[in-house]
CSV table of C-alpha atoms and ligand atoms in Angstrom, one decimal:
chain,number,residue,atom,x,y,z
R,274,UNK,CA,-41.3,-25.4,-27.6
R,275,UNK,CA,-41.2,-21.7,-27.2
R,276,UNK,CA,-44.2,-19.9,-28.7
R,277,UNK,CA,-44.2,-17.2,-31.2
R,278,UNK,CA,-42.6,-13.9,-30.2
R,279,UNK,CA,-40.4,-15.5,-27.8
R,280,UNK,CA,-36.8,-14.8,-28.4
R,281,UNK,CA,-34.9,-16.8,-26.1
R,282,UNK,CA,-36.3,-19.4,-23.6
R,283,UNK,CA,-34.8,-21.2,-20.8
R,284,UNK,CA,-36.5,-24.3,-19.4
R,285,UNK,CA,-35.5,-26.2,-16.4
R,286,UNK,CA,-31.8,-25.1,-16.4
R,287,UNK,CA,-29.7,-26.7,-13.8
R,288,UNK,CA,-26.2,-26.3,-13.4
R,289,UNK,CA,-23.3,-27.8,-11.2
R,290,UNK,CA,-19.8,-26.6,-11.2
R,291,UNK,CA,-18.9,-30.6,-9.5
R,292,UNK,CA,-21.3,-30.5,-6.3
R,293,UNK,CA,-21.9,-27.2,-6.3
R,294,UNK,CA,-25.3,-26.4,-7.9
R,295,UNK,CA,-24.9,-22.8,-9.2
R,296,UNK,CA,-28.3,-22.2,-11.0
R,297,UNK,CA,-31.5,-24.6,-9.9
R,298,UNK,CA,-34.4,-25.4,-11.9
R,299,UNK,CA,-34.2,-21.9,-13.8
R,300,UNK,CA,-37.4,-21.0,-16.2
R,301,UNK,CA,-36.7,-17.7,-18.3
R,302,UNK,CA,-38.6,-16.1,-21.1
R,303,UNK,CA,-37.4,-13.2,-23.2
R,304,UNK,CA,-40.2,-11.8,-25.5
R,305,UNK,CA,-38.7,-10.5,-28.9
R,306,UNK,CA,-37.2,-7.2,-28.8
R,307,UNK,CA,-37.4,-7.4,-25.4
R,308,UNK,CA,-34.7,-5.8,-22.6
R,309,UNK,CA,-34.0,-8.0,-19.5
R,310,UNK,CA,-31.9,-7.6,-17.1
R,311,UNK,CA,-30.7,-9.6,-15.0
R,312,UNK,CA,-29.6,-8.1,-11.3
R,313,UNK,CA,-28.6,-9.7,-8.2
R,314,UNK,CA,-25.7,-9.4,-5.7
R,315,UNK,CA,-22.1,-10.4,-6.6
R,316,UNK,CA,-21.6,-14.7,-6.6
R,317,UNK,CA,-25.9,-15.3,-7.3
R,318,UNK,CA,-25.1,-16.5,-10.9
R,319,UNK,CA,-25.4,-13.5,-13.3
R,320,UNK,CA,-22.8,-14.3,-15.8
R,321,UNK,CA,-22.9,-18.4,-15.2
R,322,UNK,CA,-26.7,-17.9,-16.8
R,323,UNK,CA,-25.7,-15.6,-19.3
R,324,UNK,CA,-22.9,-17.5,-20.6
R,325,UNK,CA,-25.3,-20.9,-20.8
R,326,UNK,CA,-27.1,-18.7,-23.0
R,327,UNK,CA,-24.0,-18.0,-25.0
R,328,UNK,CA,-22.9,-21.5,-24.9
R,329,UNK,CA,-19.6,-20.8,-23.4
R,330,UNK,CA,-21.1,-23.1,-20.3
R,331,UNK,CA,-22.5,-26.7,-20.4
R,332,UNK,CA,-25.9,-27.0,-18.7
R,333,UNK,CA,-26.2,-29.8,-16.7
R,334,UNK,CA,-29.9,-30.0,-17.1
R,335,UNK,CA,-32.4,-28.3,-19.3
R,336,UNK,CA,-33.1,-26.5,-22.5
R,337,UNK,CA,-32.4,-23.4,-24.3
R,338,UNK,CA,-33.8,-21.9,-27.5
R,339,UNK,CA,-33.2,-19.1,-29.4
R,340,UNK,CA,-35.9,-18.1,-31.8
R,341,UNK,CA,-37.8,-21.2,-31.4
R,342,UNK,CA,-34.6,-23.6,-32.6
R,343,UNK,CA,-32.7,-25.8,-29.9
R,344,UNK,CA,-29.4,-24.8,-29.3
R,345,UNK,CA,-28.7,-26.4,-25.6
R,346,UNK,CA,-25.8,-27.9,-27.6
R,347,UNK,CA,-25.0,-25.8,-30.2
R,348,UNK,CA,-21.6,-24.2,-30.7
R,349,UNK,CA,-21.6,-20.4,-28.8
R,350,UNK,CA,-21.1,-19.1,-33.0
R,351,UNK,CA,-24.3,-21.0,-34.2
R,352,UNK,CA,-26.8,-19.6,-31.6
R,353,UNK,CA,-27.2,-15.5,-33.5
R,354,UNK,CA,-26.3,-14.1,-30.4
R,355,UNK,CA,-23.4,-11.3,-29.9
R,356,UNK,CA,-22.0,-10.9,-26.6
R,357,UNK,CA,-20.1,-7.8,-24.7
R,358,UNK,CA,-17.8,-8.8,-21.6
R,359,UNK,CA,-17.3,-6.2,-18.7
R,360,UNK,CA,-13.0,-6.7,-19.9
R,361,UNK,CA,-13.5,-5.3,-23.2
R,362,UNK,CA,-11.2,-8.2,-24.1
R,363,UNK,CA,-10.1,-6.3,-27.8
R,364,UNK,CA,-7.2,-7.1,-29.3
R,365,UNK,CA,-4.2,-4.8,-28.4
R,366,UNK,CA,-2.2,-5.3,-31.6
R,367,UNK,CA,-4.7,-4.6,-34.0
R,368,UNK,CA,-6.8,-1.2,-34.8
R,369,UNK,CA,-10.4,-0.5,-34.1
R,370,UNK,CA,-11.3,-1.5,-37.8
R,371,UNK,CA,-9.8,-4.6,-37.8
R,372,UNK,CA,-11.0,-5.5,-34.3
R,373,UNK,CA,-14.6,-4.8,-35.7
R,374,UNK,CA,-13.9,-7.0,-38.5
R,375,UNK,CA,-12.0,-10.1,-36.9
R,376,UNK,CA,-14.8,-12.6,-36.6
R,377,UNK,CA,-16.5,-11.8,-39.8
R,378,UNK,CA,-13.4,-12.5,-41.6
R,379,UNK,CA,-12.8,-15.3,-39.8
R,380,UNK,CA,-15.9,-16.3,-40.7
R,381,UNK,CA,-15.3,-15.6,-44.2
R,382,UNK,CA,-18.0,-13.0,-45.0
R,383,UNK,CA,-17.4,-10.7,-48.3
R,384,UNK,CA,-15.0,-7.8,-47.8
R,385,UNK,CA,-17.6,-5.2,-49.5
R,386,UNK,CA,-20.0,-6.6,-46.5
R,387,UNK,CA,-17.5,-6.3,-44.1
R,388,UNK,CA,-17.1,-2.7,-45.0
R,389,UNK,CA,-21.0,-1.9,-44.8
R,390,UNK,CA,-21.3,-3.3,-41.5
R,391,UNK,CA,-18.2,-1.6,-39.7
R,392,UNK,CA,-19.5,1.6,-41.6
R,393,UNK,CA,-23.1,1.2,-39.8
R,394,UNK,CA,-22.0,0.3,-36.6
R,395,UNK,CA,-19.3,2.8,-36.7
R,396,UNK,CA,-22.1,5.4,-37.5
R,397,UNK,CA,-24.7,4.2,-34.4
R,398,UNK,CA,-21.6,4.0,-32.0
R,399,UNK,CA,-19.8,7.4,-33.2
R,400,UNK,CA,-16.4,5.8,-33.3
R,401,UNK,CA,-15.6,6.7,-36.8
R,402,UNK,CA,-12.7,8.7,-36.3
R,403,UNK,CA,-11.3,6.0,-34.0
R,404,UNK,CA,-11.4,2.7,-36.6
R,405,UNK,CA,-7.6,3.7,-37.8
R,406,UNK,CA,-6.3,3.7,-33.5
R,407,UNK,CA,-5.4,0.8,-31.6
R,408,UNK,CA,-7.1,-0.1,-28.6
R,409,UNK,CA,-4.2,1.3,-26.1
R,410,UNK,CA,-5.2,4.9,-27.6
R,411,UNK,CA,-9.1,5.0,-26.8
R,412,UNK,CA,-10.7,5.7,-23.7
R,413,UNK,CA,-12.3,3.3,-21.6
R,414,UNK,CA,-16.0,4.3,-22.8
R,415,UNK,CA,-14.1,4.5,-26.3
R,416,UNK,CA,-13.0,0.7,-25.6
R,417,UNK,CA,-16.1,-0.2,-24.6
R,418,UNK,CA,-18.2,1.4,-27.6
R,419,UNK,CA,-15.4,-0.8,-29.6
R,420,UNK,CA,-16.7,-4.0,-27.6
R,421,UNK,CA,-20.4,-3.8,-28.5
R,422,UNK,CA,-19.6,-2.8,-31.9
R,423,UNK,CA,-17.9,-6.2,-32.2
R,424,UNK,CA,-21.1,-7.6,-31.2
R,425,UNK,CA,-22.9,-5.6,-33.7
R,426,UNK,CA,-21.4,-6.1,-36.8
R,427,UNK,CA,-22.1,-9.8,-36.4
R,428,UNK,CA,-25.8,-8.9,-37.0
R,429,UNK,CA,-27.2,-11.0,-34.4
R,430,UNK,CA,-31.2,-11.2,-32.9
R,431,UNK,CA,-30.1,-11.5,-29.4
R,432,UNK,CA,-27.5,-9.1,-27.5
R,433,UNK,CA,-25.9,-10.4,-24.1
R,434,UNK,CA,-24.3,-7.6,-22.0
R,435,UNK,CA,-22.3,-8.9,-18.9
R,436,UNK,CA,-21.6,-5.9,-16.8
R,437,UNK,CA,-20.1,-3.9,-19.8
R,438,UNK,CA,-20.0,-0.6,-17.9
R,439,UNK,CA,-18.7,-1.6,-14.7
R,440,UNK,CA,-15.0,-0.6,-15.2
R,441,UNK,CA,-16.4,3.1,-16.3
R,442,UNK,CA,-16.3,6.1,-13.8
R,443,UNK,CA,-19.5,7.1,-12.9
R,444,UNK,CA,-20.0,9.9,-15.4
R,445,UNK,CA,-19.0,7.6,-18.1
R,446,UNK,CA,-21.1,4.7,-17.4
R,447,UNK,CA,-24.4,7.4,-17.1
R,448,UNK,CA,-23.1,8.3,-20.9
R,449,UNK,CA,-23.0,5.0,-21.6
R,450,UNK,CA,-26.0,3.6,-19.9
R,451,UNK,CA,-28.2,6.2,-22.4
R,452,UNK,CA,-26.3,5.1,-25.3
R,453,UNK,CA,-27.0,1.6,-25.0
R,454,UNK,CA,-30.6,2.4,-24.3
R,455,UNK,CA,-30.8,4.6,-27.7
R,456,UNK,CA,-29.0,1.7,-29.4
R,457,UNK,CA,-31.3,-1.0,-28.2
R,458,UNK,CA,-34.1,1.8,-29.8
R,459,UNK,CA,-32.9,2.0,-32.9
R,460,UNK,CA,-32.0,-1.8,-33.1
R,461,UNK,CA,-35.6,-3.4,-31.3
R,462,UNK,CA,-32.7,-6.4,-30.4
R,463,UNK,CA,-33.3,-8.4,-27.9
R,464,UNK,CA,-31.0,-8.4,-25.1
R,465,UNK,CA,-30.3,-10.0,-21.7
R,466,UNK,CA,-28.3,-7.4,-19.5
R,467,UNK,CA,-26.2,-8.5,-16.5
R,468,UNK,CA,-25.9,-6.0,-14.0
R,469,UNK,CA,-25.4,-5.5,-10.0
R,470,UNK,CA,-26.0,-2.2,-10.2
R,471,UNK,CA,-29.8,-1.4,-9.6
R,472,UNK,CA,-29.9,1.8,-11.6
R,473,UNK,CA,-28.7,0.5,-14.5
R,474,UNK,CA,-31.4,-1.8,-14.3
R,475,UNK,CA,-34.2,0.2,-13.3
R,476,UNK,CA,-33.3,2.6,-16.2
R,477,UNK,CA,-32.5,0.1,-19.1
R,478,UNK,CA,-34.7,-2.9,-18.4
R,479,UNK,CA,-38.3,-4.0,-20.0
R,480,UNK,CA,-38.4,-6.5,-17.1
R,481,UNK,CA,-35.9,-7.2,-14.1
R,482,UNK,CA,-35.2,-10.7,-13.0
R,483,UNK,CA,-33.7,-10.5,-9.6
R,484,UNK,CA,-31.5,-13.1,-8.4
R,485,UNK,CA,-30.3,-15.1,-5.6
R,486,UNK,CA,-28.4,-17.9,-4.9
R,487,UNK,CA,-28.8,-19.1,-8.6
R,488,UNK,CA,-32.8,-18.6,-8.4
R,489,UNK,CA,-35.0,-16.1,-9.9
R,490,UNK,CA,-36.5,-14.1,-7.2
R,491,UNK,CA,-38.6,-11.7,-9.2
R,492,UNK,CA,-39.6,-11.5,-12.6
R,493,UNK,CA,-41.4,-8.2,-13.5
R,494,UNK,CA,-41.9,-4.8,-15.0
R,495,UNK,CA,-38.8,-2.3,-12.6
R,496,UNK,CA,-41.9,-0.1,-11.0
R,497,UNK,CA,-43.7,-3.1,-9.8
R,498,UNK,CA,-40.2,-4.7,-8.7
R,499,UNK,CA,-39.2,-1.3,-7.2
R,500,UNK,CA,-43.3,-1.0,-5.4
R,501,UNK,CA,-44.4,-4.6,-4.7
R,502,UNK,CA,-41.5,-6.6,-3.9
R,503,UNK,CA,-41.7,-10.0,-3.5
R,504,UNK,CA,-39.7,-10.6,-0.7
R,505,UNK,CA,-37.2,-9.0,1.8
R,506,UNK,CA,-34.5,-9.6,-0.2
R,507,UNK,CA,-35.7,-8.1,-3.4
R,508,UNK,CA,-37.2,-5.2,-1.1
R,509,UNK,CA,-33.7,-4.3,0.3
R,510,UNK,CA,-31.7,-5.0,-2.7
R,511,UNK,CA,-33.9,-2.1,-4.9
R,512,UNK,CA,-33.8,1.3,-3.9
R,513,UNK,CA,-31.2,3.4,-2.6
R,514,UNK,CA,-31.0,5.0,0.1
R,515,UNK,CA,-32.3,1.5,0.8
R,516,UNK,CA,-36.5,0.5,2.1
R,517,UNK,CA,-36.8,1.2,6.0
R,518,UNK,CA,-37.8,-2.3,7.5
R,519,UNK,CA,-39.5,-2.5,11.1
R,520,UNK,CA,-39.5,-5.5,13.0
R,521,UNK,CA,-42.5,-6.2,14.4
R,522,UNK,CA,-46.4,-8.0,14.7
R,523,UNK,CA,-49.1,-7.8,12.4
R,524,UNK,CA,-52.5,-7.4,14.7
R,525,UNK,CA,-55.8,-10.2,13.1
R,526,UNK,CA,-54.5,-7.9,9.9
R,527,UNK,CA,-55.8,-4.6,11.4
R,528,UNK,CA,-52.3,-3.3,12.7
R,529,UNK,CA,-48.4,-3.4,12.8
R,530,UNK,CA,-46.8,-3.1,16.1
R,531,UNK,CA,-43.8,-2.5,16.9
R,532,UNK,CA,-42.5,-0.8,20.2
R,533,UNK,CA,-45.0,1.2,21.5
R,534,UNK,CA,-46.2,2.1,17.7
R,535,UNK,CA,-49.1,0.9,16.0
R,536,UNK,CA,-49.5,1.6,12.3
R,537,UNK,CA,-53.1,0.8,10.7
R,538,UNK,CA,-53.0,-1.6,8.1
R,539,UNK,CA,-57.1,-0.9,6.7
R,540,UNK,CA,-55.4,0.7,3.8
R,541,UNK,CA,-52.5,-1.9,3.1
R,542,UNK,CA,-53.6,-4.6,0.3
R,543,UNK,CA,-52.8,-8.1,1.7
R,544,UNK,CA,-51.1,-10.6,-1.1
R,545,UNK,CA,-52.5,-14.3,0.7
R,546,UNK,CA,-56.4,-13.1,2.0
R,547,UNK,CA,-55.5,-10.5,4.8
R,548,UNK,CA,-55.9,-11.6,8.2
R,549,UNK,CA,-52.4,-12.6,9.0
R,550,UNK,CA,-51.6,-12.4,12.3
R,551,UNK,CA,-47.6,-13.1,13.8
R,552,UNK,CA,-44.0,-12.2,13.7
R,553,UNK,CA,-43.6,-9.5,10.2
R,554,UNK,CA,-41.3,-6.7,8.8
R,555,UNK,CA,-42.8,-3.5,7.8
R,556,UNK,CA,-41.0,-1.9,5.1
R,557,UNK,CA,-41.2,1.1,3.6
R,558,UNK,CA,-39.2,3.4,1.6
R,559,UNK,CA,-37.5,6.7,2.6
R,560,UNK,CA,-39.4,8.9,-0.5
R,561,UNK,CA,-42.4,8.1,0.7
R,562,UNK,CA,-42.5,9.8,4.1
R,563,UNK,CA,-44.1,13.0,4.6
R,564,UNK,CA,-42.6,15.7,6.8
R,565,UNK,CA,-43.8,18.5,8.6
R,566,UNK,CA,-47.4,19.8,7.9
R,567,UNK,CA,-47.4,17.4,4.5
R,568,UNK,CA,-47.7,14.4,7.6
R,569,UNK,CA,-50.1,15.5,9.0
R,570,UNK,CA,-52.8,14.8,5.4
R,571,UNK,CA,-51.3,10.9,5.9
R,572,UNK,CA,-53.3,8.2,7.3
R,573,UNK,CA,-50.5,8.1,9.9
R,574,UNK,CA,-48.6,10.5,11.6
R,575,UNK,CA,-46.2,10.9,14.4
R,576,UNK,CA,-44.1,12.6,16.4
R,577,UNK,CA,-40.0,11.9,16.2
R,578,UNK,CA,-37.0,13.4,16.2
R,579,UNK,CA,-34.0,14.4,14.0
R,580,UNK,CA,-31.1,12.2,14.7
R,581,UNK,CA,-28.7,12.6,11.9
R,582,UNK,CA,-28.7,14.6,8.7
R,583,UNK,CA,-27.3,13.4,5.5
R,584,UNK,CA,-27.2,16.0,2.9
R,585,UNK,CA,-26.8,14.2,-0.7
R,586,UNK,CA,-27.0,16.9,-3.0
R,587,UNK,CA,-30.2,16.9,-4.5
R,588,UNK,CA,-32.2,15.5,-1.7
R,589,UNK,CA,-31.1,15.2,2.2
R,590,UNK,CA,-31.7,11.6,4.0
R,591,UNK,CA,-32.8,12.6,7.9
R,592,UNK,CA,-32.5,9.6,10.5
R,593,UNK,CA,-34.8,9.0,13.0
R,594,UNK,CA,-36.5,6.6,15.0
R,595,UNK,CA,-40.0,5.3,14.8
R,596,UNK,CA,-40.7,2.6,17.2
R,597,UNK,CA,-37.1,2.6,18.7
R,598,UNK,CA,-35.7,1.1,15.2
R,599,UNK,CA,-33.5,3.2,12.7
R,600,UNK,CA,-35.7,5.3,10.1
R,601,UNK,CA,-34.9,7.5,7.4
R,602,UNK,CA,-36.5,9.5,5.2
R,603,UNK,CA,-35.8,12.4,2.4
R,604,UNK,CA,-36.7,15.6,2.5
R,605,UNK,CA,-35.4,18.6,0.1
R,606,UNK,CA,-32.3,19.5,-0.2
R,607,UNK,CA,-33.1,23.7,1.3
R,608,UNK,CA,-34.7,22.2,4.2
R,609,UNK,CA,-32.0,23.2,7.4
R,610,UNK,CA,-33.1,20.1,10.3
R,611,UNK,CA,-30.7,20.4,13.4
R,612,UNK,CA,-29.8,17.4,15.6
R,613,UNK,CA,-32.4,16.7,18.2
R,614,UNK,CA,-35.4,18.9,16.3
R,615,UNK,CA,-38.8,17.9,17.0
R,616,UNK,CA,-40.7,16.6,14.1
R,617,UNK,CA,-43.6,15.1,12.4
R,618,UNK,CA,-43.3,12.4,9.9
R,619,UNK,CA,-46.3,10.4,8.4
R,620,UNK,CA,-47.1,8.0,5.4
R,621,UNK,CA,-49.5,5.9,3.6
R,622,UNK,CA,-49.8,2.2,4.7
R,623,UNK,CA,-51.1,1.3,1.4
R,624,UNK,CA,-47.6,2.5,-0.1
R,625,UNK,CA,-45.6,-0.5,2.6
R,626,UNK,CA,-44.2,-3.9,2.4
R,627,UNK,CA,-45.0,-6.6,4.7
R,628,UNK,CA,-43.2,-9.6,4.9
R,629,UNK,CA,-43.1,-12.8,7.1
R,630,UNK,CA,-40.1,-12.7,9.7
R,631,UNK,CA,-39.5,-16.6,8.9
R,632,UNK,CA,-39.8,-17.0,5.4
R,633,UNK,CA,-39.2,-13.1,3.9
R,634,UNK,CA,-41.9,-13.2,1.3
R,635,UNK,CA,-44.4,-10.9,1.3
R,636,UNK,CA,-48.1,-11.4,3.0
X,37,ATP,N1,-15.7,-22.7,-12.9
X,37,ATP,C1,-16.3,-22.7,-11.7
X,37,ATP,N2,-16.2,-23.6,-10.8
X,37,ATP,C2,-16.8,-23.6,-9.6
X,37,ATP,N3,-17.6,-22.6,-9.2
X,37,ATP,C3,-17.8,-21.6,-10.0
X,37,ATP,C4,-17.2,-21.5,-11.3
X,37,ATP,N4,-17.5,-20.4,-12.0
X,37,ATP,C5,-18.4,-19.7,-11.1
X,37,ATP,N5,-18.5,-20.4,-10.0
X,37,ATP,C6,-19.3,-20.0,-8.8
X,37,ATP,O1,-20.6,-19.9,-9.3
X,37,ATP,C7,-21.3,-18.8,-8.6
X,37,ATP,C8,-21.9,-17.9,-9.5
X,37,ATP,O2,-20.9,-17.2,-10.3
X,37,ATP,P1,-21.2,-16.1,-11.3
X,37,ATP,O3,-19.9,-15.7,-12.0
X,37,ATP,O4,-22.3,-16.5,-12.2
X,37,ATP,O5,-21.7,-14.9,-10.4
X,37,ATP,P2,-22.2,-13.4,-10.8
X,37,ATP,O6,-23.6,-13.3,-10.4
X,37,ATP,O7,-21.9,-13.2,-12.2
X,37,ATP,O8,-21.3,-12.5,-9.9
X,37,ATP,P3,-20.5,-11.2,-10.2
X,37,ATP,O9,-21.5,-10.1,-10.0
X,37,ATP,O10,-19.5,-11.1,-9.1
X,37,ATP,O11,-19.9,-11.2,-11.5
X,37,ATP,C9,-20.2,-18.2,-7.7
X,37,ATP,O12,-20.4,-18.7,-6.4
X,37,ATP,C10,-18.9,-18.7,-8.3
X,37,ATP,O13,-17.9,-18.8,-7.3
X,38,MG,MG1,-20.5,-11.9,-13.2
């Protein structure tokens, strides 16, 4: 049973499309009010979990509950959940105001209701002015404001958001993104939040569940997703420009070698006990290199040389190499490095990510 304060819990959930097992053994649970998003490469089951929550999906093994009640086999419109698609999916024919208030008539609710609710969400959504257009005569952010107020009006405890904002230029879906984070606000909803895009779900998310192959990877509050990564996969999949890794040997859990480089590791927290010794990937992220006379204050510090400059607007990405692999860090964007400069770079250990070469998961 799911304890109090949990909004939706998933237990055990298996499913199969034939022989093909899409999600394994899942376990997921959403406090109440809580933001989750769920983030993972293209194919790892995003929207085949979400829409077992929405019951638009059979499970093939497991539970679900909403608020406490079993609904593994309730109908989709019995569960008190409202759910946005990334195709708006509105109907062309008829206007906003009547697209708001489909279902609810369908569903026989009071016309003076009806009214009350399209008026609210029409207010927290600032589509007023647009409930007398038809869909063909909005923009796509327009469209999509249209979309979640659907799933508003119905009034709902639990919000599912499958990639509403990827069809959005990028300008749009920054608009956007702080809208729905101002909505969830003013609402205290919970909602689940499917997403491959990591800023979206750095920015929105209480708690990021990373995915793979149908299988939470990582569970946990974005900064400690984004700092302590649980494995190589979660490591490179967070953070753009993306975590330098190192191949390498970890020295009786004193030192990383790679090449001719040796990086102390007295300052780096071992997860399993310390002394590992054996094959490992050193990772660590781009902003948190020092440069110039800033490396020289870290507990290590080297010499390298520029290799290629990426200029990126606010921030410029230099390449070198550090051990005879690739490795880039940022610098500002005023800073003028030419090809072939002599520098010195130097970080923190205690700020890196080591993880086994065989398995991936951090030691
Ligand atoms: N009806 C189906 N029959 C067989 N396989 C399916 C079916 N629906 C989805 N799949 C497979 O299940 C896997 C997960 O699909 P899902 O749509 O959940 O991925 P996703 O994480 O939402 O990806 P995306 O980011 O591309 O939307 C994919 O490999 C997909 O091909
Ligand atoms: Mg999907």
């Amino acid at each position: 049973m799911a304890q109090n304060g949990t909004s939706v819990s998933i237990q055990d959930l298996s499913l199969n499309f034939g022989s093909v097992t899409v999600l394994e053994t899942l376990n997921l649970d959403v406090a109440e009010g809580e933001f989750i998003v769920l983030l993972g490469p293209s194919g790892c089951g995003k929207s085949t979990l979400l829409n077992c929550i929405a019951g638009l999906l059979d499970v093939s093994e497991g539970r679900i509950f909403i608020k406490g009640m079993n609904v593994t086999w309730e109908e989709p419109k019995d569960r008190g959940i409202g759910m946005v698609f990334q195709s708006y999916a509105l109907y062309p024919q008829m206007t906003v105001e009547k697209n708001l208030s489909f279902g609810l008539r369908v569903a026989g609710t009071p016309r003076d209701e009806i009214a009350k609710r399209i008026a609210r969400a029409a207010e927290i959504l600032q589509i007023e002015p647009l409930l007398q257009r038809k869909p063909a005569a909005l923009s796509g952010g327009q469209r999509q404001r249209v979309a979640i107020g659907r799933a508003l009006v119905r009034d709902v405890d639990v919000f599912l958001f499958d990639e509403p904002l990827s069809n959005l230029d990028a300008k749009l879906r920054a608009e956007l993104r702080v809208e729905i984070k101002l909505l969830h606000r003013k609402l205290q909803n919970t909602m689940i939040y499917v997403t491959h895009d990591q800023i979206e779900a750095m920015t929105l998310a209480d708690r990021i569940a990373v995915m793979k192959g149908g299988v939470i990877q990582q569970l946990d509050a974005p900064q400690t997703i984004y700092n302590r990564p649980v494995n190589r996969f979660v490591a490179g999949f967070l953070g753009s420009p993306a975590m330098n890794f190192l191949d390498g040997q970890v020295e009786a859990g004193a030192a990383f070698k790679t090449g001719n480089v040796s990086i102390p590791l007295d300052r780096y927290a071992f997860d399993a006990g310390g002394n590992s010794s054996g094959p490992c990937v050193f990772g660590i992220r781009p902003e948190h290199i020092a440069f110039g006379e800033a490396a020289n204050t870290m507990p290590f510090a080297i010499d390298a040389a520029v290799e290629i400059v990426e200029p990126m607007g606010s921030d410029t990405l230099v390449w070198t190499k550090l051990g005879g692999h690739n490795f880039s860090f940022r610098v500002e964007a005023e800073k003028t490095l030419r090809n072939g400069e002599p520098i010195r770079i130097g970080f923190d250990p205690a700020r890196a990510s080591l993880f086994d070469t065989q398995s991936g998961n951090r030691i």
